[in-house]
């Protein structure tokens, strides 16, 4: 079946602008995660959804970052007033449920803030 | 939070050689996964292995949960094995994966 998909694959924006990144998880997966990967580092956790609710948003760096999953499937990561330090690859993952289940990652969105 | 250390950080092999990558973690885990990140950035699942031993073709992995480490074995390496290998774990009461810094592998012809 189809894997996790993310759009756009690349996004270039100017400092101060608003961006939205989309994630479409594997069908039937109730758990969805967002991670951020900077150059030369491993991915870092941002937020976890179980169904429609954000079960853990402790990894969001500040209040400029927000994510939603209104129908328990597709999720959107929203970044307001972008800064150059937000430049990174944003990865989405999904799993059958939260906890001890294998996570599957999408191809990522490369965000560049100029 | 849980700490994940991977070694070696970098590895260069000639095609056909074998290698062992190590992952140490600092606490009990619910989930342990090995990934290969290819040159295009895609994270490819290799193993879901919170304990025990698994094999898939030329790759195998062993996790000794009581001693808090996992090993990834690559045999008869090929140039397509090049990339970064990540170990990731989640804490026993958690769900978010904590990644190590990775092992960067280059296999030369």
CSV table of C-alpha atoms in Angstrom, one decimal:
chain,number,residue,atom,x,y,z
A,1,UNK,CA,0.0,0.0,0.0
A,2,UNK,CA,0.9,3.7,-0.1
A,3,UNK,CA,3.4,5.0,2.3
A,4,UNK,CA,3.5,8.3,4.2
A,5,UNK,CA,3.4,11.2,1.8
A,6,UNK,CA,4.4,14.8,2.4
A,7,UNK,CA,3.9,18.0,0.4
A,8,UNK,CA,5.6,20.1,-0.7
A,9,UNK,CA,8.9,18.3,-1.1
A,10,UNK,CA,10.7,21.7,-1.0
A,11,UNK,CA,9.6,25.0,0.3
A,12,UNK,CA,11.5,28.3,0.0
A,13,UNK,CA,10.1,31.2,1.9
A,14,UNK,CA,11.2,34.6,3.1
A,15,UNK,CA,11.9,35.4,6.7
A,16,UNK,CA,8.7,36.5,8.5
A,17,UNK,CA,6.3,34.6,6.2
A,18,UNK,CA,3.8,31.9,7.2
A,19,UNK,CA,4.1,28.3,5.9
A,20,UNK,CA,2.1,25.1,6.0
A,21,UNK,CA,3.5,21.6,5.6
A,22,UNK,CA,1.2,18.7,4.9
A,23,UNK,CA,1.4,15.0,5.9
A,24,UNK,CA,-0.7,12.2,4.7
A,25,UNK,CA,-0.1,9.1,6.9
A,26,UNK,CA,-0.5,5.4,6.0
A,27,UNK,CA,-4.2,4.5,5.8
A,28,UNK,CA,-5.5,3.2,9.1
A,29,UNK,CA,-2.6,4.5,11.2
A,30,UNK,CA,-4.0,6.3,14.2
A,31,UNK,CA,-0.7,7.7,15.5
A,32,UNK,CA,1.1,10.5,13.6
A,33,UNK,CA,4.4,12.3,14.5
A,34,UNK,CA,6.3,15.3,13.3
A,35,UNK,CA,10.1,15.5,13.5
A,36,UNK,CA,12.6,18.0,12.4
A,37,UNK,CA,16.1,17.1,11.0
A,38,UNK,CA,18.9,19.7,10.8
A,39,UNK,CA,22.0,19.0,8.7
A,40,UNK,CA,24.2,16.3,10.1
A,41,UNK,CA,21.9,15.5,13.0
A,42,UNK,CA,19.3,12.8,13.7
A,43,UNK,CA,15.6,13.7,13.6
A,44,UNK,CA,14.2,15.5,16.7
A,45,UNK,CA,10.6,15.0,17.9
A,46,UNK,CA,8.2,17.9,17.6
A,47,UNK,CA,4.6,16.6,18.2
A,48,UNK,CA,2.6,13.4,18.5
A,49,UNK,CA,-1.1,12.9,17.6
A,50,UNK,CA,-3.3,10.0,18.6
A,51,UNK,CA,-6.4,10.4,16.5
A,52,UNK,CA,-7.4,14.0,16.2
A,53,UNK,CA,-5.8,15.2,19.4
A,54,UNK,CA,-2.2,16.3,20.1
A,55,UNK,CA,-1.2,13.9,22.8
A,56,UNK,CA,2.3,15.4,23.2
A,57,UNK,CA,3.5,18.7,21.8
A,58,UNK,CA,6.5,19.0,24.1
A,59,UNK,CA,9.0,19.1,21.2
A,60,UNK,CA,7.6,22.2,19.5
A,61,UNK,CA,10.3,24.8,19.9
A,62,UNK,CA,8.1,27.8,20.5
A,63,UNK,CA,4.5,29.2,20.0
A,64,UNK,CA,5.2,30.0,16.3
A,65,UNK,CA,4.8,26.3,15.6
A,66,UNK,CA,1.4,24.7,15.6
A,67,UNK,CA,0.0,21.5,14.1
A,68,UNK,CA,-3.5,20.1,13.5
A,69,UNK,CA,-5.1,16.8,12.5
A,70,UNK,CA,-8.8,17.7,12.4
A,71,UNK,CA,-10.2,14.4,11.0
A,72,UNK,CA,-7.6,12.0,12.4
A,73,UNK,CA,-5.9,11.5,9.1
A,74,UNK,CA,-4.0,14.3,7.3
A,75,UNK,CA,-2.0,16.6,9.4
A,76,UNK,CA,-0.7,20.1,8.8
A,77,UNK,CA,2.3,21.7,10.5
A,78,UNK,CA,2.0,25.5,10.6
A,79,UNK,CA,4.9,27.9,11.2
A,80,UNK,CA,4.2,31.6,11.7
A,81,UNK,CA,6.8,34.4,11.3
A,82,UNK,CA,9.4,32.0,9.9
A,83,UNK,CA,13.0,32.6,11.0
A,84,UNK,CA,16.2,31.5,9.2
A,85,UNK,CA,16.8,29.0,12.1
A,86,UNK,CA,13.6,27.2,11.1
A,87,UNK,CA,15.4,25.9,8.0
A,88,UNK,CA,15.5,22.1,8.2
A,89,UNK,CA,13.9,19.0,6.8
A,90,UNK,CA,10.5,18.4,8.4
A,91,UNK,CA,9.6,14.7,8.6
A,92,UNK,CA,6.3,13.1,9.3
A,93,UNK,CA,5.9,9.5,10.5
A,94,UNK,CA,2.9,7.3,11.3
A,95,UNK,CA,2.3,4.1,13.2
A,96,UNK,CA,-0.6,1.7,13.7
A,97,UNK,CA,-1.1,3.1,17.2
A,98,UNK,CA,1.0,5.0,19.8
A,99,UNK,CA,3.6,3.4,21.9
A,100,UNK,CA,5.4,0.2,20.9
A,101,UNK,CA,4.6,0.2,17.2
A,102,UNK,CA,6.9,0.6,14.3
A,103,UNK,CA,7.0,4.1,12.9
A,104,UNK,CA,7.2,4.7,9.1
A,105,UNK,CA,8.6,8.0,7.8
A,106,UNK,CA,7.6,10.1,4.8
A,107,UNK,CA,10.2,11.7,2.4
A,108,UNK,CA,10.2,15.0,4.2
A,109,UNK,CA,9.7,18.6,3.3
A,110,UNK,CA,12.9,20.6,3.0
A,111,UNK,CA,12.2,24.1,4.3
A,112,UNK,CA,14.5,27.0,3.5
A,113,UNK,CA,14.0,30.4,5.0
A,114,UNK,CA,15.9,33.2,3.2
B,1,UNK,CA,15.4,12.1,28.5
B,2,UNK,CA,16.9,8.9,27.2
B,3,UNK,CA,20.4,9.1,25.6
B,4,UNK,CA,21.3,7.2,22.5
B,5,UNK,CA,24.9,6.8,21.4
B,6,UNK,CA,26.0,5.3,18.1
B,7,UNK,CA,29.4,4.1,17.1
B,8,UNK,CA,31.4,4.4,15.0
B,9,UNK,CA,30.4,7.9,13.8
B,10,UNK,CA,32.0,7.2,10.4
B,11,UNK,CA,33.0,4.1,8.5
B,12,UNK,CA,34.6,3.4,5.1
B,13,UNK,CA,34.5,-0.1,3.7
B,14,UNK,CA,35.5,-1.8,0.6
B,15,UNK,CA,32.7,-3.6,-1.3
B,16,UNK,CA,32.3,-7.1,0.1
B,17,UNK,CA,33.5,-6.3,3.6
B,18,UNK,CA,31.4,-6.9,6.7
B,19,UNK,CA,30.7,-4.4,9.5
B,20,UNK,CA,29.1,-4.0,12.9
B,21,UNK,CA,27.3,-0.8,14.0
B,22,UNK,CA,26.5,-0.3,17.7
B,23,UNK,CA,23.8,1.6,19.5
B,24,UNK,CA,23.9,2.1,23.3
B,25,UNK,CA,20.9,3.6,25.2
B,26,UNK,CA,20.6,4.8,28.7
B,27,UNK,CA,17.2,3.5,29.9
B,28,UNK,CA,14.5,0.8,29.3
B,29,UNK,CA,12.8,1.1,25.9
B,30,UNK,CA,9.5,0.3,24.4
B,31,UNK,CA,10.6,0.5,20.8
B,32,UNK,CA,14.0,0.3,19.0
B,33,UNK,CA,14.3,0.8,15.3
B,34,UNK,CA,17.2,0.8,12.9
B,35,UNK,CA,16.9,3.1,9.8
B,36,UNK,CA,19.0,3.7,6.7
B,37,UNK,CA,18.8,7.2,5.4
B,38,UNK,CA,19.6,7.2,1.7
B,39,UNK,CA,21.4,10.0,-0.1
B,40,UNK,CA,18.0,11.5,-1.0
B,41,UNK,CA,17.1,11.8,2.7
B,42,UNK,CA,14.5,9.0,2.9
B,43,UNK,CA,14.5,7.1,6.1
B,44,UNK,CA,14.1,3.4,5.3
B,45,UNK,CA,13.0,1.0,8.0
B,46,UNK,CA,15.5,-1.8,8.5
B,47,UNK,CA,14.4,-3.4,11.7
B,48,UNK,CA,11.9,-3.0,14.5
B,49,UNK,CA,13.8,-4.8,17.3
B,50,UNK,CA,13.2,-3.9,21.0
B,51,UNK,CA,14.7,-7.2,21.9
B,52,UNK,CA,16.0,-10.4,20.3
B,53,UNK,CA,17.6,-11.1,16.9
B,54,UNK,CA,16.3,-10.6,13.4
B,55,UNK,CA,17.7,-11.1,9.9
B,56,UNK,CA,16.8,-9.7,6.5
B,57,UNK,CA,19.0,-10.8,3.7
B,58,UNK,CA,22.6,-9.4,4.2
B,59,UNK,CA,21.5,-7.4,7.3
B,60,UNK,CA,20.8,-8.7,10.8
B,61,UNK,CA,20.3,-7.0,14.2
B,62,UNK,CA,20.4,-8.0,17.8
B,63,UNK,CA,19.1,-6.1,20.8
B,64,UNK,CA,20.1,-7.0,24.3
B,65,UNK,CA,17.6,-5.0,26.2
B,66,UNK,CA,18.9,-5.9,29.7
B,67,UNK,CA,22.3,-4.6,28.8
B,68,UNK,CA,20.9,-1.6,26.8
B,69,UNK,CA,22.5,-2.0,23.5
B,70,UNK,CA,21.7,-3.1,19.9
B,71,UNK,CA,24.0,-4.2,17.1
B,72,UNK,CA,23.4,-3.9,13.3
B,73,UNK,CA,25.4,-6.3,11.2
B,74,UNK,CA,26.0,-5.7,7.5
B,75,UNK,CA,27.6,-8.5,5.5
B,76,UNK,CA,29.1,-8.5,2.0
B,77,UNK,CA,28.5,-4.7,1.8
B,78,UNK,CA,27.5,-3.1,-1.5
B,79,UNK,CA,27.9,0.5,-2.7
B,80,UNK,CA,24.2,0.9,-2.3
B,81,UNK,CA,24.6,0.4,1.4
B,82,UNK,CA,26.2,3.8,1.6
B,83,UNK,CA,24.3,6.4,3.7
B,84,UNK,CA,23.6,7.1,7.3
B,85,UNK,CA,22.4,4.5,9.7
B,86,UNK,CA,20.3,5.6,12.6
B,87,UNK,CA,19.2,3.9,15.8
B,88,UNK,CA,16.1,5.3,17.4
B,89,UNK,CA,14.4,4.3,20.7
B,90,UNK,CA,11.5,5.5,22.7
B,91,UNK,CA,11.4,5.4,26.5
B,92,UNK,CA,9.3,2.7,28.2
B,93,UNK,CA,6.5,5.2,29.0
B,94,UNK,CA,6.8,7.2,25.8
B,95,UNK,CA,6.2,7.1,22.1
B,96,UNK,CA,8.4,9.7,20.4
B,97,UNK,CA,11.6,8.2,18.9
B,98,UNK,CA,14.9,9.6,20.2
B,99,UNK,CA,17.6,9.3,17.5
B,100,UNK,CA,21.3,8.8,17.8
B,101,UNK,CA,23.6,10.9,15.7
B,102,UNK,CA,24.0,8.1,13.2
B,103,UNK,CA,26.8,6.2,11.6
B,104,UNK,CA,27.8,7.5,8.2
B,105,UNK,CA,28.8,4.6,6.0
B,106,UNK,CA,30.7,4.8,2.7
B,107,UNK,CA,31.2,1.6,0.7
B,108,UNK,CA,33.7,2.0,-2.1
B,109,UNK,CA,34.0,-0.2,-5.2
